[in-house]
Amino acid sequence: MAEAAAARHYRRGGARRVTASRRLAPRAARPPAPLSWQRAGSGGGGRAEAALRGMEPAGAPPQGCGPAREAEEPPGSPALPPEELQGGQPARQSPGEEALPAAAGRERGCRGAGPQGPPGRAARGRGRRAPGRRGGEEGVRAARRPRVTVDSSKAKTSLEALKISLRQLRWREFPFGRRLPCDIYWHGVSFHDNNIFSGQVNKFPGMTEMVRKITLSRAVRTMQDLFPLEYNFYPRSWILPEEFPLFVAEVRMMKDSDPSWKPTFIVKPDGGCQGDGIYLIKDPSDIRLTGSIQSRPAVVQEYICKPLLVDKLKFDIRLYVLLKSLEPLEIYIAKDGLSRFCTEPYQEPSLKNLHQVFMHLTNYSLNIHSGNFIHSDNVNTGSKRTFSSILCRLSSRGADVKKLWSDIISLVIKTIIALTPELKVYYQSDIPAGKPGPTCFQILGFDILLMKNLKPMLLEVNANPSMRIEHEQELSPGVFENVPSPVDEEVKVAVIRDTLRLVDPQKKKRKDTQCQTLEHVSEANEELLDAGAAERPESDSPRSPEPGLPSLCLKQVFPKYAKQFNYLRLVDRVAALFIRFLGVKGTTKLGPTGFRTFIRNCKLSNSNFSMASVDILYIDITRRWNSMGIDHKESGMCLQAFVEAFFCLAQKKYKSLPLHEQVASLIDFCTQRAKEVTTSIPCPSS
Ligand code: ADP
């Protein structure tokens, strides 16, 4: 058991030290006898899913051991025929076809010679070398350009992967910071740094708060209220302690209506990570036995009992997603991710195995302490593998990996759509428009569990996914040393390097200059040029400023698929109204006057809804949200409370419609009214 792994001797960088004994997931109270169950519905039902069906995946799955195919086809492109997926021949790349990730190359039997080239250790020195013939003039031109400067002084555990990336890009690193401004600031933990007035930071303000278990659950629930079918990829969750009575009541009701339902729940402390404090229960009353829910808020969630197994083991997927910009929304997904495996064969939860963390929790940080943990020295085996290797196996078994990828893309876009409204509130507060400040981008880690039927379920989002590219290895009993981890390096270096390529400030400058020289070109021609540039793979571009670099491992999914998902962005539009009426720059909460102004400007009060009722609504909702103890720094109405009030008003005004139509109608109504009152302030976009 994991507990046995406590207090070990470690040796890092030559220094020996003893780790503190770590408390792992506590044992759950003894619940009643279990039975298997599975409640999460299969298959998405929404419009977006329908539109995405048949969409080519963002990350080209390795296509089994068949020919490589680029993932940039338009939605609706036909799936690969099964014989192509299962053929055993190495792929021959057709002209114009983008290279597969190195992992996929190896899957196809091109060991060590993937066309994308190893972005890992083998490539470490590569950045220093003069560009090869292929680079030629481009390389010389690139060498003359001022190099992009990166402050890595706060990179923490991502430092090693960042350094390799910077070497490959031949950018300039400032490991101890710099007195002059840098182009990019790479932070290992969070956004906060009041001394940055320009450039770009790799964190968004408020992201850490937004992806905490409780905040994420609330944000997703708001979307589930509006679009229940579209958001069925997140397990049903309750927030403790405030929703404990609701949890008890709902579970009782469901058991009454279906006596064969024998659920299991997973309790996760808010703000916890690496499986810390997580435990499984069979009945709501088991929570009481563990005591401290008042002192440690948590999310309790339906436990997914029937996960997809590989080698009889449960595993989850860590996918890297780049939020490149909030306004306009730009999302990229990495072609490859990691699969983290449990280390004991999976059994459905029962009284006997409920406490077995190595069977139920896929966290690397826990399973590394199991005697069964296998370090991978290639990317297709062991307890941590590339996701592409799993896809390869699945497709060789005939699974529809293309649909799986489109479901994953859909899950990622929808989750980010759920997060953006509040992120925008944080953003305008930390970096008010018109004041000097950096722009932001961020790599997020999406943890996804595949159900037996291949439906992806979101477990959580990490604002700070581990970018470590080494692992601990036991040299002799109890003595550990950090050694490079090829699988981590393969995936993570590519993600960091390509994130940097996408946010490259010089590329933007070059683009601007090109635009100026093209001013004489007609508008129609310009559009054509832009579209061409967006579709052309970086390394294939005849003017590529990055000779010798592989094609990007990050693929744009938004705005690329914006048309299919824009109808979900209702809360974004509510947030735009909220921000508009916030008034004072730098705040995140709406005062009573701001709320009254909103009601007045939008002409929402009438004989049935007096201003006194408006005040009561404001006080009731604000008080309840503030009593949940989320943020005591400011008084007033937070965005979530405003959204609740807005839904309330929408239901009042448009009685018989479904909620999302009520809300959409009220947004249109308010936007129109607010426009009439003043045209000087820009209205929320529709
Ligand atoms: P942490 O941030 O502590 O890692 P997670 O939400 O990622 O918390 O949960 C830890 C692990 O527990 C996951 O990696 C997964 O293996 C398992 N897990 C979490 N939620 C569920 C769920 N609803 N059903 C099944 N397994 C889950």
XYZ file of C-alpha atoms in Angstrom, residues 73-633:
561
model
C -8.915 18.175 -42.620
C -12.158 20.090 -42.457
C -14.943 18.769 -40.273
C -16.891 16.138 -42.066
C -13.909 14.452 -43.666
C -14.454 10.714 -43.893
C -12.961 8.375 -41.338
C -10.065 6.191 -42.301
C -11.151 2.806 -43.535
C -10.394 0.052 -41.017
C -7.787 -1.671 -43.187
C -5.778 1.546 -43.258
C -5.966 1.746 -39.493
C -4.697 -1.736 -39.018
C -2.087 -2.137 -41.676
C 1.355 -2.906 -40.349
C 3.431 -0.969 -42.858
C 5.378 2.161 -42.048
C 3.651 5.150 -43.536
C 4.939 6.986 -46.512
C 4.181 10.663 -46.187
C 2.431 12.193 -49.089
C 3.467 15.660 -50.221
C 1.975 18.392 -48.125
C 1.090 15.947 -45.397
C 2.233 17.016 -41.996
C 4.558 14.814 -40.003
C 3.208 12.676 -37.204
C 4.601 13.022 -33.714
C 7.761 11.075 -33.108
C 5.821 8.715 -30.874
C 3.514 7.875 -33.700
C 6.497 7.313 -35.919
C 7.857 4.779 -33.503
C 4.461 3.139 -33.267
C 4.662 2.575 -36.965
C 7.984 0.919 -36.741
C 10.083 4.000 -37.558
C 11.968 3.703 -34.324
C 14.030 6.739 -33.601
C 13.427 8.224 -36.990
C 10.059 9.905 -36.702
C 9.717 12.671 -39.213
C 8.902 15.115 -36.481
C 12.279 14.388 -34.973
C 12.808 13.766 -31.297
C 11.963 16.904 -29.425
C 13.556 15.353 -26.366
C 17.077 14.702 -25.215
C 18.366 13.910 -28.638
C 17.372 17.386 -29.666
C 18.951 19.130 -26.730
C 22.043 20.262 -28.486
C 20.318 20.818 -31.758
C 19.295 24.375 -31.074
C 22.892 25.479 -30.852
C 23.875 24.083 -34.223
C 23.771 26.263 -37.289
C 20.673 25.550 -39.295
C 21.147 22.862 -41.901
C 20.893 23.240 -45.612
C 17.130 23.170 -45.383
C 17.261 26.295 -43.263
C 19.808 27.982 -45.528
C 19.084 31.650 -46.042
C 16.195 31.492 -43.660
C 18.555 30.450 -40.912
C 20.913 33.319 -41.644
C 18.039 35.753 -41.662
C 16.723 34.307 -38.427
C 20.158 34.576 -36.830
C 20.254 38.305 -37.626
C 16.933 38.997 -35.947
C 17.013 40.136 -32.320
C 16.369 37.062 -30.227
C 13.217 36.685 -28.185
C 13.991 37.190 -24.494
C 12.511 34.959 -21.810
C 12.657 35.488 -18.066
C 12.847 31.988 -16.575
C 13.635 33.039 -13.009
C 10.244 31.826 -11.768
C 9.929 28.712 -13.908
C 10.400 26.344 -10.934
C 9.906 22.689 -11.900
C 9.235 23.517 -15.549
C 12.727 25.021 -15.844
C 14.455 22.009 -17.378
C 11.868 21.538 -20.135
C 11.811 25.295 -20.732
C 15.597 25.418 -21.107
C 15.567 22.662 -23.707
C 12.791 24.441 -25.592
C 14.646 27.747 -25.556
C 17.790 26.090 -26.847
C 15.849 24.507 -29.681
C 14.339 27.886 -30.556
C 17.634 29.744 -30.049
C 15.881 32.268 -27.846
C 17.605 34.118 -25.050
C 17.059 32.966 -21.507
C 17.404 35.179 -18.446
C 17.569 32.659 -15.606
C 17.955 35.333 -12.942
C 15.517 37.850 -14.444
C 16.484 41.060 -16.169
C 16.315 44.757 -15.398
C 15.018 45.551 -18.878
C 11.657 44.104 -19.833
C 11.611 40.625 -21.363
C 9.340 39.478 -24.171
C 8.057 36.523 -22.179
C 7.860 35.746 -18.465
C 7.631 32.048 -17.664
C 6.038 31.422 -14.294
C 6.001 28.019 -12.692
C 3.051 28.650 -10.409
C 0.634 31.530 -10.939
C 0.153 34.899 -12.563
C 0.763 37.209 -9.663
C 3.554 39.619 -10.293
C 2.828 43.295 -10.065
C 6.073 44.341 -11.720
C 5.273 43.185 -15.225
C 3.971 45.949 -17.461
C 4.596 44.562 -20.915
C 5.340 41.358 -22.788
C 3.540 38.111 -22.164
C 3.071 35.953 -19.078
C 2.340 32.246 -19.283
C -0.442 32.439 -16.682
C -3.840 34.108 -16.573
C -4.910 35.957 -13.460
C -7.540 33.932 -11.616
C -6.871 30.644 -13.422
C -5.672 28.847 -10.301
C -8.845 29.883 -8.480
C -11.043 28.976 -11.451
C -9.898 25.393 -11.740
C -10.099 24.536 -8.062
C -12.417 21.590 -7.674
C -15.329 23.587 -6.240
C -15.111 26.520 -8.670
C -14.795 24.237 -11.671
C -17.778 22.179 -10.491
C -19.862 25.330 -10.085
C -18.871 26.698 -13.484
C -19.681 23.396 -15.186
C -22.958 23.135 -13.289
C -24.073 26.535 -14.564
C -23.493 25.213 -18.060
C -25.264 21.943 -17.187
C -28.299 23.995 -16.127
C -28.336 25.636 -19.542
C -27.208 22.728 -21.712
C -27.556 19.445 -19.796
C -26.846 17.156 -22.733
C -23.817 19.055 -23.954
C -22.238 19.042 -20.497
C -22.789 15.396 -19.551
C -19.027 14.765 -19.660
C -18.593 15.882 -16.066
C -19.673 13.515 -13.272
C -22.574 14.684 -11.125
C -21.040 16.604 -8.233
C -22.085 18.185 -4.947
C -20.221 20.840 -3.022
C -19.517 20.194 0.626
C -20.392 21.297 3.188
C -23.205 23.496 1.856
C -24.784 20.903 -0.415
C -24.506 17.985 1.940
C -28.295 17.960 2.658
C -28.957 18.129 -1.096
C -26.496 15.286 -1.697
C -28.245 13.109 0.891
C -31.705 13.959 -0.459
C -30.838 13.401 -4.116
C -29.090 10.096 -3.504
C -32.047 8.897 -1.426
C -34.456 9.924 -4.154
C -32.456 8.162 -6.862
C -32.145 5.011 -4.768
C -35.882 5.043 -4.106
C -36.671 5.331 -7.770
C -34.131 2.649 -8.715
C -33.441 0.176 -5.877
C -30.840 -1.646 -7.994
C -28.677 1.495 -8.049
C -25.702 0.897 -5.758
C -23.503 3.913 -6.274
C -19.984 4.755 -5.197
C -18.854 8.324 -4.622
C -15.447 9.913 -4.566
C -14.732 12.709 -2.097
C -12.076 15.220 -3.155
C -10.902 18.055 -0.936
C -11.062 21.460 -2.610
C -7.644 22.702 -3.633
C -6.167 19.235 -3.130
C -3.881 17.712 -5.699
C -1.995 14.490 -6.402
C -4.781 12.432 -4.897
C -4.204 13.960 -1.500
C -7.088 13.346 0.921
C -9.255 11.619 -1.683
C -11.404 8.672 -0.625
C -14.294 6.562 -1.869
C -17.609 6.031 -0.115
C -20.709 3.995 -0.772
C -23.214 6.113 1.120
C -23.543 9.828 1.994
C -23.551 8.947 5.688
C -19.954 7.740 5.345
C -18.842 11.331 4.928
C -19.868 12.178 8.456
C -17.577 9.505 9.833
C -14.575 11.194 8.351
C -15.356 14.327 10.323
C -13.790 17.408 8.936
C -16.052 18.526 6.083
C -16.715 21.834 7.799
C -13.028 22.612 8.048
C -12.095 21.332 4.597
C -14.553 22.034 1.799
C -14.700 19.320 -0.824
C -16.471 18.067 -3.890
C -18.226 14.724 -3.754
C -18.731 13.145 -7.114
C -20.245 10.089 -8.694
C -17.469 7.556 -9.091
C -17.081 6.215 -12.616
C -17.141 2.492 -11.952
C -16.615 1.228 -15.462
C -13.491 2.864 -16.829
C -11.752 1.614 -19.937
C -8.967 -0.756 -18.914
C -5.695 -1.455 -20.650
C -3.784 -4.502 -19.431
C -6.547 -4.814 -16.786
C -5.443 -1.495 -15.313
C -7.340 1.760 -14.877
C -5.619 4.771 -16.427
C -6.356 8.397 -17.099
C -5.173 10.848 -19.719
C -3.324 14.098 -19.163
C -3.849 16.313 -22.173
C -2.152 19.654 -22.646
C -4.286 22.522 -23.814
C -3.042 25.987 -24.660
C -5.358 28.882 -23.932
C -3.590 31.335 -26.186
C -5.983 34.192 -25.793
C -9.172 34.930 -23.905
C -10.462 37.695 -26.145
C -10.722 36.577 -28.894
C -10.881 33.011 -27.626
C -8.054 30.869 -29.008
C -7.576 27.263 -27.932
C -4.987 24.701 -29.037
C -4.719 21.031 -28.103
C -1.488 19.056 -28.024
C -1.426 16.105 -30.403
C -0.048 13.866 -27.723
C -0.477 13.573 -23.978
C 0.292 11.142 -21.199
C -1.579 8.121 -19.888
C -1.049 7.464 -16.203
C -1.722 3.943 -15.020
C -2.852 2.397 -11.776
C -0.550 -0.299 -10.502
C -3.049 -2.884 -9.287
C -5.584 -4.635 -11.534
C -8.912 -2.844 -11.473
C -12.024 -4.230 -9.837
C -15.305 -2.426 -9.501
C -15.541 -0.756 -6.100
C -16.524 -3.068 -3.273
C -16.250 -2.977 0.494
C -13.064 -4.967 0.206
C -11.213 -2.775 -2.268
C -12.627 0.709 -1.664
C -9.485 1.903 0.083
C -7.009 0.516 -2.438
C -5.516 3.645 -3.938
C -3.289 1.776 -6.397
C -6.424 0.236 -7.898
C -8.711 3.302 -8.018
C -6.538 6.412 -8.237
C -4.375 6.940 -11.280
C -2.176 9.677 -9.789
C 1.467 9.232 -10.699
C 2.468 10.721 -7.343
C 0.672 7.856 -5.564
C 1.430 4.956 -7.875
C 5.124 5.728 -7.995
C 5.201 4.338 -4.460
C 3.782 0.998 -5.539
C 6.162 -1.902 -5.959
C 4.410 -2.572 -9.272
C 5.241 0.808 -10.779
C 7.127 0.420 -14.052
C 9.241 3.304 -15.315
C 8.995 3.522 -19.063
C 12.181 3.753 -21.020
C 10.219 4.008 -24.176
C 6.874 5.647 -24.674
C 4.663 2.588 -25.242
C 4.993 0.629 -22.041
C 5.130 1.111 -18.306
C 3.001 3.009 -15.831
C 3.243 6.283 -17.733
C 2.908 6.175 -21.512
C 2.095 8.512 -24.319
C -1.583 8.845 -25.096
C -0.791 8.205 -28.752
C 0.441 4.714 -27.845
C -2.934 3.997 -26.221
C -4.753 5.313 -29.272
C -2.611 3.101 -31.424
C -3.645 0.068 -29.405
C -7.270 1.073 -29.452
C -7.340 1.612 -33.172
C -5.648 -1.719 -33.778
C -8.548 -3.254 -31.847
C -10.922 -1.473 -34.223
C -11.995 1.334 -31.900
C -13.205 4.559 -33.466
C -10.330 6.766 -32.297
C -11.392 9.510 -34.614
C -14.694 9.881 -32.813
C -12.861 9.677 -29.509
C -10.658 12.592 -30.536
C -13.600 14.681 -31.649
C -15.330 13.961 -28.299
C -12.171 15.052 -26.484
C -11.922 18.255 -28.507
C -15.538 18.953 -27.774
C -14.994 18.333 -24.034
C -12.019 20.692 -23.984
C -13.759 23.521 -25.844
C -16.888 23.238 -23.710
C -14.900 23.212 -20.485
C -13.017 26.334 -21.490
C -16.290 27.977 -22.488
C -17.479 27.277 -18.934
C -14.354 28.910 -17.468
C -13.991 32.012 -19.641
C -16.729 34.232 -18.156
C -15.137 34.389 -14.715
C -11.637 34.500 -16.164
C -12.621 37.659 -18.004
C -13.740 39.233 -14.737
C -10.379 38.404 -13.152
C -8.552 39.652 -16.222
C -10.187 43.083 -16.342
C -9.552 43.411 -12.626
C -5.834 42.522 -12.730
C -5.025 44.015 -16.102
C -7.548 46.828 -16.605
C -8.012 47.902 -20.200
C -6.006 51.005 -21.044
C -3.390 50.446 -18.334
C 0.037 49.011 -19.084
C 0.192 45.308 -18.459
C 1.219 42.051 -20.039
C -0.937 39.800 -22.184
C -1.424 36.238 -21.060
C -1.486 32.681 -22.313
C -1.531 29.429 -20.371
C -0.913 25.728 -20.719
C -3.602 23.749 -18.911
C -3.539 20.077 -17.983
C -6.837 18.315 -18.651
C -7.313 15.065 -16.732
C -9.697 12.826 -18.605
C -10.984 9.349 -17.849
C -12.247 7.130 -20.636
C -15.290 5.073 -19.847
C -15.575 1.518 -21.094
C -17.677 2.759 -24.004
C -14.864 5.242 -24.857
C -16.808 8.270 -23.676
C -14.308 10.772 -22.242
C -15.169 12.193 -18.819
C -13.519 15.264 -17.361
C -11.934 14.692 -13.958
C -10.232 17.999 -13.466
C -8.283 20.839 -15.001
C -4.824 21.757 -13.737
C -3.676 25.344 -13.966
C -0.214 24.157 -13.173
C 0.349 20.820 -14.862
C 3.656 19.256 -13.934
C 6.270 19.979 -16.585
C 8.966 17.906 -14.921
C 10.849 15.742 -17.334
C 12.588 13.501 -14.870
C 11.513 10.880 -12.393
C 12.913 9.300 -9.307
C 14.630 5.986 -9.613
C 15.538 3.714 -6.744
C 19.263 3.079 -6.958
C 19.463 0.867 -3.931
C 16.773 0.165 -1.337
C 15.445 3.510 -0.149
C 17.923 5.602 -2.133
C 16.442 7.540 -5.025
C 17.918 9.618 -7.783
C 16.368 11.887 -10.398
C 16.805 10.465 -13.884
C 15.481 11.744 -17.212
C 12.056 10.436 -18.147
C 11.894 9.977 -21.947
C 8.115 9.835 -22.035
C 7.726 13.112 -20.112
C 10.421 14.771 -22.160
C 8.927 13.691 -25.438
C 5.544 15.171 -24.665
C 6.289 18.153 -22.440
C 9.216 19.741 -24.270
C 7.163 19.758 -27.466
C 4.256 21.414 -25.663
C 6.401 24.168 -24.146
C 8.443 24.767 -27.279
C 5.409 24.956 -29.518
C 3.527 27.161 -27.102
C 6.453 29.568 -27.355
C 6.399 29.348 -31.127
C 2.709 30.202 -31.140
C 3.123 33.237 -28.896
C 6.399 34.349 -30.531
C 6.253 38.160 -30.355
C 8.528 38.524 -33.369
C 6.243 36.433 -35.486
C 3.473 38.863 -34.655
C 5.697 41.809 -35.557
C 6.618 40.162 -38.843
C 2.964 39.528 -39.541
C 2.143 43.193 -38.844
C 4.917 44.340 -41.161
C 3.711 41.993 -43.867
C 0.226 43.430 -43.461
C 1.559 46.953 -43.991
C 3.363 46.019 -47.166
C 0.246 44.339 -48.404
C -1.906 47.411 -47.894
C -2.283 47.931 -51.594
C -3.669 44.442 -52.066
C -7.413 44.319 -52.311
C -9.381 43.204 -49.301
C -10.472 39.988 -50.931
C -6.906 39.044 -51.733
C -5.797 39.751 -48.190
C -8.396 37.376 -46.841
C -7.156 34.682 -49.134
C -3.574 35.216 -48.033
C -4.501 35.090 -44.356
C -6.466 31.916 -44.738
C -3.591 30.308 -46.584
C -1.091 31.282 -43.915
C -3.275 29.920 -41.142
C -3.594 26.538 -42.781
C 0.016 26.156 -43.878
C 2.050 24.054 -41.488
C 4.866 26.068 -39.963
C 7.747 23.991 -41.200
C 6.337 23.724 -44.673
C 6.114 27.448 -45.109
C 8.687 28.600 -47.624
C 9.367 31.586 -45.360
C 9.511 29.570 -42.175
C 11.574 31.473 -39.613
C 12.158 28.232 -37.729
C 14.271 26.035 -39.961
C 14.854 22.569 -38.632
C 11.968 22.627 -36.198
C 9.259 20.007 -36.409
C 5.692 20.916 -37.280
C 3.663 22.226 -34.388
C 2.365 19.645 -31.931
C -0.398 22.060 -30.906
C -3.427 22.228 -33.122
C -5.932 25.016 -33.104
C -9.465 23.960 -32.216
C -10.932 27.374 -31.496
C -11.823 29.554 -33.381
C -11.415 26.771 -35.926
C -14.594 25.069 -34.708
C -16.193 28.217 -33.318
C -19.324 27.826 -35.415
C -20.230 24.572 -33.691
C -19.735 25.936 -30.189
C -20.555 29.632 -30.172
C -24.179 28.994 -29.187
C -22.884 27.728 -25.831
C -21.246 31.045 -24.958
C -24.261 32.563 -23.206
C -22.642 33.094 -19.819
C -19.820 34.918 -21.587
C -22.374 37.424 -22.786
C -23.890 37.700 -19.300
C -20.357 38.331 -17.998
C -19.898 41.084 -20.594
C -22.990 42.816 -19.169
C -21.679 42.280 -15.641
C -18.297 43.818 -16.482
C -19.987 46.720 -18.205
C -21.943 47.590 -15.059
C -19.054 46.974 -12.640
C -18.145 50.610 -13.121
C -14.971 50.902 -11.082
C -11.953 49.436 -12.821
C -10.127 46.752 -10.932
C -13.114 45.283 -9.081
C -14.653 41.842 -9.440
C -17.917 42.476 -7.608
C -20.990 44.499 -8.451
C -22.298 46.892 -5.802
C -26.020 47.536 -5.178
C -25.876 50.762 -7.207
C -24.325 48.976 -10.164
C -27.056 46.337 -10.012
C -29.784 49.010 -9.869
C -28.200 50.798 -12.837
C -28.204 47.519 -14.751
C -31.918 47.000 -13.994
C -32.775 50.612 -14.890
C -30.711 50.814 -18.083
C -32.097 47.526 -19.290
C -35.622 48.560 -18.289
C -36.228 45.390 -16.318
C -38.258 46.888 -13.520
C -41.992 47.436 -13.915
C -45.178 47.395 -11.870
C -44.728 43.663 -11.193
C -41.072 44.019 -10.320
C -40.428 47.150 -8.302
C -37.031 48.574 -7.433
C -37.650 47.385 -3.870
C -37.920 43.817 -5.209
C -34.730 44.427 -7.167
C -32.940 45.312 -3.919
C -34.307 42.231 -2.198
C -33.153 40.019 -5.069
C -29.697 41.602 -4.887
C -29.413 41.196 -1.124
C -30.711 37.608 -1.037
C -28.474 36.261 -3.744
C -25.386 38.249 -2.769
C -25.665 37.242 0.862
C -25.964 33.565 -0.005
C -22.957 33.584 -2.328
C -20.850 35.538 0.109
C -21.761 33.138 2.920
C -20.238 30.309 0.879
C -16.952 31.920 1.780
C -15.429 31.994 -1.658
C -13.926 35.453 -1.624
C -14.104 37.797 1.322
C -11.721 40.361 -0.104
